[in-house]
Amino acid sequence: MTDVHSKEIRSYNMSRIRSKDTKPELIVRKFLFANGYRFRLHDKKLPGKPDLVLKKIKTVIFIHGCFWHGHEGCKYFILPKTRTQWWTEKISTNAVNDKKKKNILETLGWNVITIWECELRPKEREHILLKLLKKLKAVKP
């Protein structure tokens, strides 16, 4: 099946996808800040450059896009019909790298929390954010 967009339009669309300051990330950042948590963004010193680093409680938070990180069982994770093998390899490599980075961080003594993009949809958002707050309060500095 061919792409519904021309090569130029597809290229433009893909160039608009951001890796930082995404809507799900901003939702979590605003919530944590409003609840008194202070954090660093995308700390290059840590493996995987976590989206949020709460140094005081030695916790990192990754906010994953369902498509880019291969969220299995999620209705928002759909492989493209074109270049399927390339996308499969790309996404599975991302998932493997995510696991490696998580293991390294845990070995270094960091608490790792992963939040999926689909969990921050309006219906789930409040429940997930309260659950996150509970997890953070349970972590001892």
mmCIF file of C-alpha atoms in Angstrom:
data_model
loop_
_atom_site.group_PDB
_atom_site.id
_atom_site.type_symbol
_atom_site.label_atom_id
_atom_site.label_comp_id
_atom_site.label_asym_id
_atom_site.label_seq_id
_atom_site.Cartn_x
_atom_site.Cartn_y
_atom_site.Cartn_z
ATOM 1 C CA MET A 1 0.000 0.000 0.000
ATOM 2 C CA THR A 2 1.334 3.418 -0.890
ATOM 3 C CA ASP A 3 1.462 6.367 1.444
ATOM 4 C CA VAL A 4 -1.532 8.722 1.348
ATOM 5 C CA HIS A 5 0.836 11.725 1.459
ATOM 6 C CA SER A 6 3.476 12.826 -0.990
ATOM 7 C CA LYS A 7 7.100 12.375 0.055
ATOM 8 C CA GLU A 8 7.435 16.109 0.822
ATOM 9 C CA ILE A 9 4.309 16.252 2.987
ATOM 10 C CA ARG A 10 5.287 13.065 4.858
ATOM 11 C CA SER A 11 8.763 14.517 5.463
ATOM 12 C CA TYR A 12 7.257 17.757 6.754
ATOM 13 C CA ASN A 13 4.839 15.877 9.052
ATOM 14 C CA MET A 14 7.634 13.767 10.500
ATOM 15 C CA SER A 15 9.830 16.831 11.063
ATOM 16 C CA ARG A 16 7.099 18.350 13.270
ATOM 17 C CA ILE A 17 7.268 15.468 15.778
ATOM 18 C CA ARG A 18 9.149 16.639 18.856
ATOM 19 C CA SER A 19 11.164 14.637 21.344
ATOM 20 C CA LYS A 20 11.034 17.270 24.092
ATOM 21 C CA ASP A 21 8.238 19.426 25.488
ATOM 22 C CA THR A 22 5.520 17.120 24.215
ATOM 23 C CA LYS A 23 1.960 17.561 25.451
ATOM 24 C CA PRO A 24 2.089 14.467 27.729
ATOM 25 C CA GLU A 25 5.396 15.667 29.178
ATOM 26 C CA LEU A 26 4.019 19.145 29.867
ATOM 27 C CA ILE A 27 0.962 17.669 31.609
ATOM 28 C CA VAL A 28 3.170 15.709 34.017
ATOM 29 C CA ARG A 29 5.578 18.614 34.546
ATOM 30 C CA LYS A 30 2.793 21.066 35.413
ATOM 31 C CA PHE A 31 1.173 18.565 37.760
ATOM 32 C CA LEU A 32 4.405 17.793 39.618
ATOM 33 C CA PHE A 33 5.381 21.464 39.885
ATOM 34 C CA ALA A 34 1.928 22.358 41.234
ATOM 35 C CA ASN A 35 2.386 19.654 43.871
ATOM 36 C CA GLY A 36 5.715 21.061 45.037
ATOM 37 C CA TYR A 37 8.150 18.805 43.177
ATOM 38 C CA ARG A 38 11.194 20.337 41.539
ATOM 39 C CA PHE A 39 13.035 18.506 38.806
ATOM 40 C CA ARG A 40 15.594 18.651 36.035
ATOM 41 C CA LEU A 41 14.706 18.091 32.405
ATOM 42 C CA HIS A 42 16.493 15.636 30.107
ATOM 43 C CA ASP A 43 19.674 15.234 32.200
ATOM 44 C CA LYS A 44 22.375 14.210 29.724
ATOM 45 C CA LYS A 45 24.512 12.790 32.526
ATOM 46 C CA LEU A 46 22.051 9.945 33.098
ATOM 47 C CA PRO A 47 21.529 6.991 30.748
ATOM 48 C CA GLY A 48 18.602 7.540 28.401
ATOM 49 C CA LYS A 49 18.260 11.262 29.220
ATOM 50 C CA PRO A 50 15.128 10.820 31.371
ATOM 51 C CA ASP A 51 12.335 13.323 30.755
ATOM 52 C CA LEU A 52 12.219 14.317 34.437
ATOM 53 C CA VAL A 53 14.867 13.833 37.126
ATOM 54 C CA LEU A 54 13.897 14.305 40.767
ATOM 55 C CA LYS A 55 17.353 14.283 42.294
ATOM 56 C CA LYS A 56 16.256 14.714 45.953
ATOM 57 C CA ILE A 57 14.338 11.448 45.921
ATOM 58 C CA LYS A 58 16.605 9.776 43.333
ATOM 59 C CA THR A 59 13.763 9.144 40.897
ATOM 60 C CA VAL A 60 13.558 9.514 37.130
ATOM 61 C CA ILE A 61 10.418 9.632 35.014
ATOM 62 C CA PHE A 62 10.187 8.623 31.380
ATOM 63 C CA ILE A 63 7.114 9.729 29.446
ATOM 64 C CA HIS A 64 6.903 7.428 26.443
ATOM 65 C CA GLY A 65 4.937 7.910 23.262
ATOM 66 C CA CYS A 66 2.955 4.746 22.555
ATOM 67 C CA PHE A 67 4.023 4.608 18.903
ATOM 68 C CA TRP A 68 7.708 5.419 19.268
ATOM 69 C CA HIS A 69 8.322 3.065 22.178
ATOM 70 C CA GLY A 70 6.082 0.194 21.056
ATOM 71 C CA HIS A 71 3.414 0.132 23.772
ATOM 72 C CA GLU A 72 2.117 -3.405 23.380
ATOM 73 C CA GLY A 73 -1.617 -3.871 23.638
ATOM 74 C CA CYS A 74 -2.262 -0.146 23.182
ATOM 75 C CA LYS A 75 -4.813 0.952 20.603
ATOM 76 C CA TYR A 76 -2.604 3.948 19.740
ATOM 77 C CA PHE A 77 0.324 1.738 18.719
ATOM 78 C CA ILE A 78 -0.298 0.884 15.078
ATOM 79 C CA LEU A 79 2.503 -0.044 12.705
ATOM 80 C CA PRO A 80 2.523 1.929 9.446
ATOM 81 C CA LYS A 81 1.448 0.061 6.327
ATOM 82 C CA THR A 82 4.468 1.323 4.383
ATOM 83 C CA ARG A 83 8.045 0.277 5.209
ATOM 84 C CA THR A 84 6.628 -2.019 7.886
ATOM 85 C CA GLN A 85 9.841 -3.985 8.395
ATOM 86 C CA TRP A 86 11.896 -0.802 8.868
ATOM 87 C CA TRP A 87 9.402 0.546 11.418
ATOM 88 C CA THR A 88 9.256 -2.787 13.240
ATOM 89 C CA GLU A 89 13.043 -2.812 13.600
ATOM 90 C CA LYS A 90 13.142 0.857 14.636
ATOM 91 C CA ILE A 91 10.476 0.515 17.318
ATOM 92 C CA SER A 92 11.806 -2.787 18.674
ATOM 93 C CA THR A 93 15.281 -1.216 18.915
ATOM 94 C CA ASN A 94 13.757 1.681 20.877
ATOM 95 C CA ALA A 95 12.056 -0.797 23.248
ATOM 96 C CA VAL A 96 15.292 -2.739 23.781
ATOM 97 C CA ASN A 97 17.196 0.488 24.460
ATOM 98 C CA ASP A 98 14.497 1.576 26.934
ATOM 99 C CA LYS A 99 14.931 -1.672 28.893
ATOM 100 C CA LYS A 100 18.731 -1.328 28.893
ATOM 101 C CA LYS A 101 18.602 2.254 30.162
ATOM 102 C CA LYS A 102 16.063 1.321 32.835
ATOM 103 C CA ASN A 103 18.258 -1.536 34.057
ATOM 104 C CA ILE A 104 21.346 0.687 34.164
ATOM 105 C CA LEU A 105 19.502 3.384 36.108
ATOM 106 C CA GLU A 106 18.131 0.854 38.602
ATOM 107 C CA THR A 107 21.632 -0.581 39.047
ATOM 108 C CA LEU A 108 22.837 2.937 39.833
ATOM 109 C CA GLY A 109 20.171 3.175 42.556
ATOM 110 C CA TRP A 110 17.567 5.298 40.744
ATOM 111 C CA ASN A 111 13.824 4.660 40.960
ATOM 112 C CA VAL A 112 12.447 4.512 37.426
ATOM 113 C CA ILE A 113 8.850 5.401 36.590
ATOM 114 C CA THR A 114 7.462 5.075 33.077
ATOM 115 C CA ILE A 115 4.280 6.833 32.020
ATOM 116 C CA TRP A 116 2.728 6.060 28.651
ATOM 117 C CA GLU A 117 1.163 8.703 26.432
ATOM 118 C CA CYS A 118 -2.183 6.855 26.386
ATOM 119 C CA GLU A 119 -2.361 6.970 30.184
ATOM 120 C CA LEU A 120 -2.473 10.760 30.027
ATOM 121 C CA ARG A 121 -5.608 10.900 27.890
ATOM 122 C CA PRO A 122 -8.403 12.857 29.636
ATOM 123 C CA LYS A 123 -10.282 9.788 30.953
ATOM 124 C CA GLU A 124 -7.211 8.225 32.612
ATOM 125 C CA ARG A 125 -5.210 11.342 33.443
ATOM 126 C CA GLU A 126 -6.388 12.172 36.959
ATOM 127 C CA HIS A 127 -6.093 8.579 38.156
ATOM 128 C CA ILE A 128 -2.587 8.149 36.706
ATOM 129 C CA LEU A 129 -1.308 11.462 38.071
ATOM 130 C CA LEU A 130 -2.623 10.670 41.562
ATOM 131 C CA LYS A 131 -1.008 7.237 41.315
ATOM 132 C CA LEU A 132 2.277 8.950 40.336
ATOM 133 C CA LEU A 133 2.004 11.268 43.331
ATOM 134 C CA LYS A 134 1.473 8.265 45.612
ATOM 135 C CA LYS A 135 4.568 6.552 44.182
ATOM 136 C CA LEU A 136 6.687 9.655 44.674
ATOM 137 C CA LYS A 137 5.517 10.112 48.279
ATOM 138 C CA ALA A 138 6.390 6.463 48.988
ATOM 139 C CA VAL A 139 10.011 7.012 47.858
ATOM 140 C CA LYS A 140 12.273 7.877 50.750
ATOM 141 C CA PRO A 141 15.056 10.428 50.065
#
